[in-house]
Amino acid sequence: MNKTAIFYGSSTGNTANIAGALASALGADAFDVAKNPGEKIAEYSHLIFGTSTWGLGDLQDDWDGFLSQVEKADLSEKTIALFGLGDAGSYPDSFVDGMGIIYEAIKDKGCTIVGAVNAANYDFDASRAEYDGKFVGLALDEDNDSNLTDDRLSAWVQEIKPYFS
């Protein structure tokens, strides 16, 4: 059994594509949160949570029910990374807020969160996922910066890989 699981919510397929690329790069299992795989959380020591942000900072719909399962789970001693997709062009004041919502739900649960990314290389105004000049995980913008996705994803995988082996 793999030690790493990716849990993602995807409405248009972009987040699912990133989850698939991460699963391939890390040898991880991937689960669509729409299928309610909450019992799987306990089976893995390394978790990656991915979501898109909708509208003015809303969490992707499938996470609405799944986030409560994450909040109830024992995350102590787990290593967790986050990734989020957003549209900084249309929603610069809530860029990747969905990732920030998940972070806020897990940050005090005894887990180790890895994979923060410098926010200086992004063009946005505000984000719930930014703390002290860094995003709490990998931020991607498939609407405006899809040409940067492969490089950002590759660099992030190299950064988090030591924690997920």
N, CA and C atoms as an extended XYZ file, in Angstrom:
495
Properties=species:S:1:pos:R:3:atomname:S:1:resname:S:1:resid:I:1 pbc="F F F"
N         0.838       -1.187        0.000 N   MET     1
C         0.000        0.000        0.000 CA  MET     1
C         0.882        1.249        0.000 C   MET     1
N         0.474        2.235       -0.761 N   ASN     2
C         1.171        3.512       -0.771 CA  ASN     2
C         1.018        4.200        0.577 C   ASN     2
N         1.990        5.037        0.902 N   LYS     3
C         1.907        5.831        2.110 CA  LYS     3
C         1.246        7.176        1.851 C   LYS     3
N         1.108        7.557        0.567 N   THR     4
C         0.598        8.872        0.209 CA  THR     4
C        -0.727        8.771       -0.524 C   THR     4
N        -1.660        9.625       -0.110 N   ALA     5
C        -2.953        9.714       -0.782 CA  ALA     5
C        -3.249       11.172       -1.098 C   ALA     5
N        -3.803       11.383       -2.268 N   ILE     6
C        -4.236       12.703       -2.697 CA  ILE     6
C        -5.756       12.709       -2.682 C   ILE     6
N        -6.309       13.686       -1.999 N   PHE     7
C        -7.756       13.873       -1.949 CA  PHE     7
C        -8.049       15.202       -2.642 C   PHE     7
N        -8.874       15.162       -3.685 N   TYR     8
C        -9.108       16.367       -4.468 CA  TYR     8
C       -10.584       16.509       -4.816 C   TYR     8
N       -10.978       17.747       -5.027 N   GLY     9
C       -12.303       18.056       -5.534 CA  GLY     9
C       -12.147       18.824       -6.829 C   GLY     9
N       -12.877       18.425       -7.861 N   SER    10
C       -12.699       19.032       -9.176 CA  SER    10
C       -14.043       19.179       -9.881 C   SER    10
N       -14.333       20.384      -10.325 N   SER    11
C       -15.582       20.627      -11.054 CA  SER    11
C       -15.377       20.601      -12.560 C   SER    11
N       -14.266       21.161      -13.029 N   THR    12
C       -14.042       21.258      -14.474 CA  THR    12
C       -12.994       20.274      -14.980 C   THR    12
N       -12.327       19.574      -14.079 N   GLY    13
C       -11.296       18.623      -14.476 CA  GLY    13
C        -9.880       19.129      -14.273 C   GLY    13
N        -9.690       20.425      -14.078 N   ASN    14
C        -8.335       20.953      -13.896 CA  ASN    14
C        -7.681       20.419      -12.624 C   ASN    14
N        -8.407       20.423      -11.519 N   THR    15
C        -7.844       19.931      -10.258 CA  THR    15
C        -7.605       18.424      -10.342 C   THR    15
N        -8.485       17.711      -11.003 N   ALA    16
C        -8.292       16.271      -11.202 CA  ALA    16
C        -7.030       16.007      -12.017 C   ALA    16
N        -6.775       16.824      -13.030 N   ASN    17
C        -5.566       16.652      -13.837 CA  ASN    17
C        -4.304       16.871      -13.017 C   ASN    17
N        -4.313       17.894      -12.171 N   ILE    18
C        -3.154       18.151      -11.315 CA  ILE    18
C        -2.985       17.007      -10.319 C   ILE    18
N        -4.078       16.531       -9.746 N   ALA    19
C        -4.008       15.395       -8.815 CA  ALA    19
C        -3.417       14.172       -9.505 C   ALA    19
N        -3.813       13.931      -10.737 N   GLY    20
C        -3.272       12.801      -11.491 CA  GLY    20
C        -1.787       12.946      -11.749 C   GLY    20
N        -1.354       14.143      -12.093 N   ALA    21
C         0.074       14.386      -12.319 CA  ALA    21
C         0.861       14.187      -11.029 C   ALA    21
N         0.323       14.662       -9.921 N   LEU    22
C         0.976       14.471       -8.624 CA  LEU    22
C         1.035       12.996       -8.246 C   LEU    22
N        -0.054       12.289       -8.474 N   ALA    23
C        -0.085       10.858       -8.156 CA  ALA    23
C         0.991       10.121       -8.940 C   ALA    23
N         1.150       10.450      -10.214 N   SER    24
C         2.185        9.814      -11.032 CA  SER    24
C         3.582       10.161      -10.534 C   SER    24
N         3.795       11.427      -10.226 N   ALA    25
C         5.122       11.886       -9.800 CA  ALA    25
C         5.529       11.329       -8.443 C   ALA    25
N         4.553       11.126       -7.567 N   LEU    26
C         4.851       10.688       -6.197 CA  LEU    26
C         4.515        9.223       -5.936 C   LEU    26
N         3.947        8.542       -6.897 N   GLY    27
C         3.518        7.167       -6.672 CA  GLY    27
C         2.416        7.084       -5.639 C   GLY    27
N         1.507        8.046       -5.693 N   ALA    28
C         0.445        8.155       -4.692 CA  ALA    28
C        -0.886        7.635       -5.233 C   ALA    28
N        -1.795        7.346       -4.317 N   ASP    29
C        -3.169        7.029       -4.668 CA  ASP    29
C        -3.956        8.334       -4.706 C   ASP    29
N        -4.930        8.433       -5.589 N   ALA    30
C        -5.736        9.648       -5.687 CA  ALA    30
C        -7.212        9.317       -5.508 C   ALA    30
N        -7.894       10.161       -4.739 N   PHE    31
C        -9.310        9.967       -4.443 CA  PHE    31
C       -10.086       11.251       -4.700 C   PHE    31
N       -11.158       11.130       -5.454 N   ASP    32
C       -12.065       12.244       -5.697 CA  ASP    32
C       -12.972       12.364       -4.475 C   ASP    32
N       -12.962       13.519       -3.821 N   VAL    33
C       -13.749       13.674       -2.598 CA  VAL    33
C       -15.250       13.587       -2.864 C   VAL    33
N       -15.669       13.717       -4.124 N   ALA    34
C       -17.088       13.559       -4.468 CA  ALA    34
C       -17.571       12.149       -4.166 C   ALA    34
N       -16.645       11.193       -4.123 N   LYS    35
C       -16.989        9.800       -3.836 CA  LYS    35
C       -16.932        9.494       -2.344 C   LYS    35
N       -16.697       10.532       -1.531 N   ASN    36
C       -16.759       10.436       -0.075 CA  ASN    36
C       -15.821        9.373        0.521 C   ASN    36
N       -14.526        9.465        0.215 N   PRO    37
C       -13.588        8.446        0.706 CA  PRO    37
C       -13.012        8.755        2.098 C   PRO    37
N       -13.805        9.300        2.986 N   GLY    38
C       -13.323        9.721        4.303 CA  GLY    38
C       -12.613        8.650        5.090 C   GLY    38
N       -13.055        7.409        4.985 N   GLU    39
C       -12.417        6.323        5.755 CA  GLU    39
C       -10.985        6.082        5.291 C   GLU    39
N       -10.632        6.526        4.112 N   LYS    40
C        -9.281        6.318        3.566 CA  LYS    40
C        -8.232        7.191        4.256 C   LYS    40
N        -8.652        8.287        4.859 N   ILE    41
C        -7.705        9.210        5.493 CA  ILE    41
C        -6.830        8.485        6.513 C   ILE    41
N        -7.431        7.630        7.317 N   ALA    42
C        -6.695        6.931        8.373 CA  ALA    42
C        -5.673        5.933        7.828 C   ALA    42
N        -5.826        5.512        6.590 N   GLU    43
C        -4.961        4.488        6.019 CA  GLU    43
C        -3.613        5.020        5.536 C   GLU    43
N        -3.440        6.335        5.500 N   TYR    44
C        -2.235        6.930        4.922 CA  TYR    44
C        -1.536        7.842        5.922 C   TYR    44
N        -0.222        7.839        5.883 N   SER    45
C         0.545        8.717        6.766 CA  SER    45
C         0.871       10.043        6.093 C   SER    45
N         0.759       10.076        4.770 N   HIS    46
C         1.037       11.293        4.001 CA  HIS    46
C        -0.190       11.635        3.164 C   HIS    46
N        -0.648       12.879        3.296 N   LEU    47
C        -1.855       13.304        2.606 CA  LEU    47
C        -1.592       14.575        1.809 C   LEU    47
N        -2.236       14.665        0.660 N   ILE    48
C        -2.232       15.893       -0.118 CA  ILE    48
C        -3.689       16.228       -0.403 C   ILE    48
N        -4.069       17.462       -0.070 N   PHE    49
C        -5.428       17.923       -0.301 CA  PHE    49
C        -5.408       18.977       -1.400 C   PHE    49
N        -6.271       18.813       -2.397 N   GLY    50
C        -6.327       19.757       -3.495 CA  GLY    50
C        -7.731       20.212       -3.799 C   GLY    50
N        -7.855       21.500       -4.112 N   THR    51
C        -9.167       22.069       -4.408 CA  THR    51
C        -9.032       23.257       -5.348 C   THR    51
N       -10.102       23.564       -5.990 N   SER    52
C       -10.199       24.815       -6.713 CA  SER    52
C       -11.002       25.784       -5.856 C   SER    52
N       -10.964       27.046       -6.248 N   THR    53
C       -11.748       28.076       -5.578 CA  THR    53
C       -12.789       28.570       -6.560 C   THR    53
N       -13.999       28.729       -6.067 N   TRP    54
C       -15.099       29.150       -6.928 CA  TRP    54
C       -15.665       30.481       -6.460 C   TRP    54
N       -16.099       31.291       -7.410 N   GLY    55
C       -16.735       32.564       -7.072 CA  GLY    55
C       -15.824       33.433       -6.231 C   GLY    55
N       -16.389       34.039       -5.239 N   LEU    56
C       -15.643       34.966       -4.386 CA  LEU    56
C       -15.056       34.251       -3.168 C   LEU    56
N       -14.239       33.235       -3.427 N   GLY    57
C       -13.528       32.567       -2.350 CA  GLY    57
C       -14.189       31.336       -1.789 C   GLY    57
N       -15.063       30.708       -2.549 N   ASP    58
C       -15.760       29.519       -2.068 CA  ASP    58
C       -14.958       28.249       -2.347 C   ASP    58
N       -15.047       27.339       -1.430 N   LEU    59
C       -14.453       26.020       -1.579 CA  LEU    59
C       -15.205       25.237       -2.647 C   LEU    59
N       -14.503       24.435       -3.401 N   GLN    60
C       -15.130       23.595       -4.429 CA  GLN    60
C       -16.246       22.767       -3.798 C   GLN    60
N       -17.364       22.631       -4.488 N   ASP    61
C       -18.596       22.040       -3.942 CA  ASP    61
C       -18.412       20.677       -3.275 C   ASP    61
N       -17.635       19.797       -3.880 N   ASP    62
C       -17.501       18.449       -3.325 CA  ASP    62
C       -16.805       18.445       -1.966 C   ASP    62
N       -16.056       19.494       -1.680 N   TRP    63
C       -15.387       19.603       -0.386 CA  TRP    63
C       -16.353       19.978        0.726 C   TRP    63
N       -17.518       20.510        0.388 N   ASP    64
C       -18.467       20.943        1.423 CA  ASP    64
C       -18.755       19.829        2.419 C   ASP    64
N       -19.050       18.641        1.937 N   GLY    65
C       -19.320       17.517        2.826 CA  GLY    65
C       -18.068       16.816        3.313 C   GLY    65
N       -17.028       16.816        2.492 N   PHE    66
C       -15.820       16.072        2.832 CA  PHE    66
C       -14.968       16.776        3.887 C   PHE    66
N       -14.989       18.094        3.899 N   LEU    67
C       -14.140       18.823        4.849 CA  LEU    67
C       -14.485       18.468        6.290 C   LEU    67
N       -15.747       18.225        6.581 N   SER    68
C       -16.122       17.848        7.949 CA  SER    68
C       -15.504       16.500        8.334 C   SER    68
N       -15.340       15.602        7.369 N   GLN    69
C       -14.689       14.326        7.647 CA  GLN    69
C       -13.200       14.523        7.915 C   GLN    69
N       -12.596       15.433        7.187 N   VAL    70
C       -11.185       15.755        7.423 CA  VAL    70
C       -11.025       16.342        8.824 C   VAL    70
N       -11.932       17.232        9.192 N   GLU    71
C       -11.861       17.871       10.510 CA  GLU    71
C       -12.034       16.863       11.640 C   GLU    71
N       -12.815       15.815       11.424 N   LYS    72
C       -13.041       14.788       12.444 CA  LYS    72
C       -11.916       13.759       12.501 C   LYS    72
N       -11.142       13.660       11.437 N   ALA    73
C       -10.091       12.629       11.352 CA  ALA    73
C        -8.926       12.949       12.282 C   ALA    73
N        -8.248       11.908       12.714 N   ASP    74
C        -7.027       12.066       13.495 CA  ASP    74
C        -5.882       12.341       12.521 C   ASP    74
N        -5.439       13.580       12.486 N   LEU    75
C        -4.367       13.970       11.570 CA  LEU    75
C        -3.019       14.075       12.266 C   LEU    75
N        -3.000       13.768       13.564 N   SER    76
C        -1.740       13.868       14.293 CA  SER    76
C        -0.709       12.921       13.681 C   SER    76
N         0.500       13.411       13.603 N   GLU    77
C         1.643       12.667       13.063 CA  GLU    77
C         1.551       12.411       11.565 C   GLU    77
N         0.598       13.038       10.883 N   LYS    78
C         0.529       12.922        9.426 CA  LYS    78
C         1.254       14.107        8.794 C   LYS    78
N         1.832       13.868        7.627 N   THR    79
C         2.437       14.926        6.835 CA  THR    79
C         1.457       15.287        5.737 C   THR    79
N         1.171       16.581        5.618 N   ILE    80
C         0.151       17.039        4.689 CA  ILE    80
C         0.695       18.171        3.824 C   ILE    80
N         0.360       18.123        2.544 N   ALA    81
C         0.633       19.212        1.621 CA  ALA    81
C        -0.680       19.611        0.962 C   ALA    81
N        -0.739       20.843        0.497 N   LEU    82
C        -1.948       21.380       -0.102 CA  LEU    82
C        -1.649       21.953       -1.482 C   LEU    82
N        -2.611       21.849       -2.368 N   PHE    83
C        -2.527       22.587       -3.617 CA  PHE    83
C        -3.896       23.161       -3.936 C   PHE    83
N        -3.877       24.321       -4.589 N   GLY    84
C        -5.126       24.985       -4.910 CA  GLY    84
C        -5.080       25.642       -6.271 C   GLY    84
N        -6.206       25.637       -6.935 N   LEU    85
C        -6.346       26.302       -8.219 CA  LEU    85
C        -7.279       27.482       -8.065 C   LEU    85
N        -6.936       28.558       -8.748 N   GLY    86
C        -7.756       29.748       -8.693 CA  GLY    86
C        -7.612       30.564       -9.957 C   GLY    86
N        -8.349       31.648      -10.033 N   ASP    87
C        -8.338       32.549      -11.181 CA  ASP    87
C        -8.003       33.942      -10.670 C   ASP    87
N        -6.721       34.287      -10.699 N   ALA    88
C        -6.275       35.569      -10.164 CA  ALA    88
C        -6.696       36.734      -11.051 C   ALA    88
N        -6.983       36.472      -12.317 N   GLY    89
C        -7.425       37.535      -13.210 CA  GLY    89
C        -8.831       38.012      -12.897 C   GLY    89
N        -9.753       37.082      -12.715 N   SER    90
C       -11.143       37.430      -12.435 CA  SER    90
C       -11.424       37.614      -10.950 C   SER    90
N       -10.659       36.917      -10.105 N   TYR    91
C       -10.901       36.963       -8.655 CA  TYR    91
C        -9.592       37.231       -7.904 C   TYR    91
N        -8.980       38.396       -8.122 N   PRO    92
C        -7.692       38.679       -7.492 CA  PRO    92
C        -7.766       38.855       -5.977 C   PRO    92
N        -8.976       39.090       -5.445 N   ASP    93
C        -9.135       39.292       -4.001 CA  ASP    93
C        -9.438       38.008       -3.243 C   ASP    93
N        -9.561       36.893       -3.963 N   SER    94
C        -9.852       35.618       -3.295 CA  SER    94
C        -9.100       34.473       -3.973 C   SER    94
N        -7.923       34.778       -4.492 N   PHE    95
C        -7.130       33.792       -5.214 CA  PHE    95
C        -6.787       32.604       -4.321 C   PHE    95
N        -7.083       31.427       -4.748 N   VAL    96
C        -6.879       30.129       -4.074 CA  VAL    96
C        -7.365       30.129       -2.621 C   VAL    96
N        -8.441       30.852       -2.352 N   ASP    97
C        -9.013       30.860       -1.001 CA  ASP    97
C        -9.430       29.463       -0.554 C   ASP    97
N        -9.857       28.625       -1.491 N   GLY    98
C       -10.258       27.263       -1.124 CA  GLY    98
C        -9.136       26.523       -0.409 C   GLY    98
N        -7.912       26.682       -0.886 N   MET    99
C        -6.769       26.054       -0.226 CA  MET    99
C        -6.607       26.621        1.186 C   MET    99
N        -6.844       27.908        1.338 N   GLY   100
C        -6.769       28.525        2.658 CA  GLY   100
C        -7.831       27.996        3.613 C   GLY   100
N        -9.014       27.725        3.095 N   ILE   101
C       -10.094       27.176        3.928 CA  ILE   101
C        -9.703       25.796        4.464 C   ILE   101
N        -9.134       24.972        3.611 N   ILE   102
C        -8.688       23.644        4.068 CA  ILE   102
C        -7.560       23.799        5.085 C   ILE   102
N        -6.621       24.682        4.813 N   TYR   103
C        -5.519       24.919        5.748 CA  TYR   103
C        -6.044       25.323        7.125 C   TYR   103
N        -6.981       26.251        7.143 N   GLU   104
C        -7.546       26.706        8.419 CA  GLU   104
C        -8.200       25.561        9.186 C   GLU   104
N        -8.762       24.603        8.467 N   ALA   105
C        -9.433       23.470        9.111 CA  ALA   105
C        -8.448       22.464        9.694 C   ALA   105
N        -7.214       22.401        9.177 N   ILE   106
C        -6.277       21.354        9.620 CA  ILE   106
C        -5.069       21.861       10.383 C   ILE   106
N        -4.791       23.147       10.372 N   LYS   107
C        -3.522       23.664       10.885 CA  LYS   107
C        -3.282       23.385       12.364 C   LYS   107
N        -4.306       23.202       13.141 N   ASP   108
C        -4.150       22.963       14.573 CA  ASP   108
C        -4.472       21.524       14.968 C   ASP   108
N        -4.330       20.584       14.030 N   LYS   109
C        -4.718       19.200       14.287 CA  LYS   109
C        -3.517       18.271       14.499 C   LYS   109
N        -2.346       18.837       14.803 N   GLY   110
C        -1.202       18.009       15.127 CA  GLY   110
C        -0.448       17.438       13.940 C   GLY   110
N        -0.759       17.892       12.754 N   CYS   111
C        -0.089       17.397       11.549 CA  CYS   111
C         1.064       18.335       11.183 C   CYS   111
N         1.935       17.848       10.325 N   THR   112
C         3.012       18.664        9.780 CA  THR   112
C         2.608       19.060        8.369 C   THR   112
N         2.519       20.348        8.122 N   ILE   113
C         2.120       20.849        6.805 CA  ILE   113
C         3.374       21.332        6.086 C   ILE   113
N         3.594       20.794        4.901 N   VAL   114
C         4.788       21.118        4.117 CA  VAL   114
C         4.387       21.681        2.757 C   VAL   114
N         5.359       22.263        2.061 N   GLY   115
C         5.116       22.678        0.685 CA  GLY   115
C         4.665       24.111        0.495 C   GLY   115
N         4.982       24.998        1.450 N   ALA   116
C         4.639       26.409        1.264 CA  ALA   116
C         5.386       26.953        0.053 C   ALA   116
N         4.760       27.901       -0.649 N   VAL   117
C         5.314       28.460       -1.885 CA  VAL   117
C         5.351       29.980       -1.778 C   VAL   117
N         6.454       30.575       -2.187 N   ASN   118
C         6.610       32.021       -2.176 CA  ASN   118
C         5.520       32.658       -3.038 C   ASN   118
N         4.764       33.585       -2.467 N   ALA   119
C         3.660       34.228       -3.171 CA  ALA   119
C         4.118       35.394       -4.051 C   ALA   119
N         5.371       35.774       -3.958 N   ALA   120
C         5.868       36.922       -4.714 CA  ALA   120
C         5.827       36.709       -6.225 C   ALA   120
N         5.830       35.472       -6.666 N   ASN   121
C         5.838       35.176       -8.096 CA  ASN   121
C         4.444       35.068       -8.698 C   ASN   121
N         3.436       35.558       -7.997 N   TYR   122
C         2.053       35.497       -8.446 CA  TYR   122
C         1.468       36.909       -8.498 C   TYR   122
N         0.515       37.122       -9.398 N   ASP   123
C        -0.141       38.410       -9.541 CA  ASP   123
C        -1.574       38.293       -9.021 C   ASP   123
N        -1.787       38.724       -7.779 N   PHE   124
C        -3.090       38.659       -7.123 CA  PHE   124
C        -3.134       39.754       -6.066 C   PHE   124
N        -4.296       40.013       -5.496 N   ASP   125
C        -4.423       41.058       -4.484 CA  ASP   125
C        -4.501       40.513       -3.060 C   ASP   125
N        -5.258       39.422       -2.872 N   ALA   126
C        -5.444       38.872       -1.528 CA  ALA   126
C        -5.770       37.388       -1.623 C   ALA   126
N        -5.440       36.671       -0.538 N   SER   127
C        -5.735       35.243       -0.484 CA  SER   127
C        -5.766       34.768        0.959 C   SER   127
N        -6.766       33.959        1.286 N   ARG   128
C        -6.814       33.303        2.604 CA  ARG   128
C        -5.719       32.257        2.736 C   ARG   128
N        -5.090       31.897        1.626 N   ALA   129
C        -4.048       30.875        1.634 CA  ALA   129
C        -2.654       31.476        1.771 C   ALA   129
N        -2.547       32.792        1.932 N   GLU   130
C        -1.242       33.437        2.067 CA  GLU   130
C        -0.993       33.827        3.518 C   GLU   130
N         0.159       33.406        4.014 N   TYR   131
C         0.601       33.750        5.358 CA  TYR   131
C         2.060       34.170        5.266 C   TYR   131
N         2.372       35.337        5.759 N   ASP   132
C         3.755       35.823        5.785 CA  ASP   132
C         4.444       35.738        4.424 C   ASP   132
N         3.728       36.107        3.372 N   GLY   133
C         4.318       36.143        2.045 CA  GLY   133
C         4.435       34.807        1.335 C   GLY   133
N         3.851       33.777        1.928 N   LYS   134
C         3.888       32.452        1.299 CA  LYS   134
C         2.488       31.869        1.240 C   LYS   134
N         2.254       31.142        0.155 N   PHE   135
C         1.037       30.340        0.098 CA  PHE   135
C         1.262       29.100        0.948 C   PHE   135
N         0.215       28.580        1.554 N   VAL   136
C         0.319       27.394        2.401 CA  VAL   136
C         0.559       26.126        1.599 C   VAL   136
N         0.527       26.237        0.293 N   GLY   137
C         0.769       25.118       -0.604 CA  GLY   137
C         0.977       25.639       -2.008 C   GLY   137
N         0.890       24.761       -2.960 N   LEU   138
C         1.088       25.128       -4.359 CA  LEU   138
C        -0.156       25.817       -4.910 C   LEU   138
N         0.026       27.034       -5.395 N   ALA   139
C        -1.057       27.784       -6.023 CA  ALA   139
C        -0.887       27.727       -7.535 C   ALA   139
N        -1.966       27.386       -8.230 N   LEU   140
C        -1.932       27.304       -9.687 CA  LEU   140
C        -3.091       28.095      -10.271 C   LEU   140
N        -2.844       28.702      -11.432 N   ASP   141
C        -3.868       29.473      -12.123 CA  ASP   141
C        -3.939       28.990      -13.564 C   ASP   141
N        -4.801       28.018      -13.811 N   GLU   142
C        -4.943       27.445      -15.143 CA  GLU   142
C        -5.645       28.389      -16.106 C   GLU   142
N        -6.310       29.418      -15.594 N   ASP   143
C        -7.018       30.369      -16.451 CA  ASP   143
C        -6.083       31.418      -17.038 C   ASP   143
N        -5.088       31.837      -16.290 N   ASN   144
C        -4.225       32.936      -16.708 CA  ASN   144
C        -2.756       32.571      -16.841 C   ASN   144
N        -2.302       31.575      -16.096 N   ASP   145
C        -0.880       31.219      -16.073 CA  ASP   145
C        -0.649       29.739      -16.335 C   ASP   145
N        -1.439       29.129      -17.194 N   SER   146
C        -1.278       27.689      -17.438 CA  SER   146
C         0.102       27.361      -17.998 C   SER   146
N         0.735       28.324      -18.632 N   ASN   147
C         2.086       28.115      -19.162 CA  ASN   147
C         3.119       27.931      -18.054 C   ASN   147
N         2.780       28.303      -16.832 N   LEU   148
C         3.691       28.151      -15.683 CA  LEU   148
C         3.423       26.887      -14.869 C   LEU   148
N         2.321       26.214      -15.154 N   THR   149
C         1.907       25.080      -14.326 CA  THR   149
C         2.945       23.967      -14.271 C   THR   149
N         3.443       23.522      -15.396 N   ASP   150
C         4.387       22.396      -15.394 CA  ASP   150
C         5.627       22.702      -14.567 C   ASP   150
N         6.194       23.895      -14.737 N   ASP   151
C         7.395       24.259      -13.979 CA  ASP   151
C         7.090       24.382      -12.489 C   ASP   151
N         5.966       25.013      -12.158 N   ARG   152
C         5.601       25.164      -10.742 CA  ARG   152
C         5.336       23.802      -10.104 C   ARG   152
N         4.650       22.946      -10.825 N   LEU   153
C         4.333       21.615      -10.308 CA  LEU   153
C         5.607       20.793      -10.117 C   LEU   153
N         6.478       20.822      -11.089 N   SER   154
C         7.726       20.069      -11.015 CA  SER   154
C         8.593       20.538       -9.849 C   SER   154
N         8.740       21.841       -9.690 N   ALA   155
C         9.542       22.385       -8.587 CA  ALA   155
C         8.939       22.006       -7.240 C   ALA   155
N         7.617       22.057       -7.147 N   TRP   156
C         6.941       21.739       -5.890 CA  TRP   156
C         7.095       20.263       -5.541 C   TRP   156
N         6.955       19.412       -6.537 N   VAL   157
C         7.129       17.974       -6.304 CA  VAL   157
C         8.530       17.707       -5.764 C   VAL   157
N         9.536       18.346       -6.341 N   GLN   158
C        10.908       18.144       -5.860 CA  GLN   158
C        11.064       18.623       -4.421 C   GLN   158
N        10.356       19.689       -4.073 N   GLU   159
C        10.429       20.219       -2.713 CA  GLU   159
C         9.765       19.295       -1.694 C   GLU   159
N         8.596       18.756       -2.042 N   ILE   160
C         7.863       17.955       -1.058 CA  ILE   160
C         8.249       16.490       -1.059 C   ILE   160
N         8.874       16.018       -2.121 N   LYS   161
C         9.180       14.592       -2.271 CA  LYS   161
C         9.920       14.000       -1.058 C   LYS   161
N        10.902       14.695       -0.495 N   PRO   162
C        11.584       14.107        0.678 CA  PRO   162
C        10.650       13.819        1.864 C   PRO   162
N         9.577       14.581        1.965 N   TYR   163
C         8.620       14.383        3.059 CA  TYR   163
C         7.639       13.253        2.778 C   TYR   163
N         7.545       12.845        1.513 N   PHE   164
C         6.535       11.876        1.095 CA  PHE   164
C         7.142       10.560        0.641 C   PHE   164
N         8.318       10.234        1.148 N   SER   165
C         8.932        8.963        0.751 CA  SER   165
C         8.964        7.991        1.906 C   SER   165
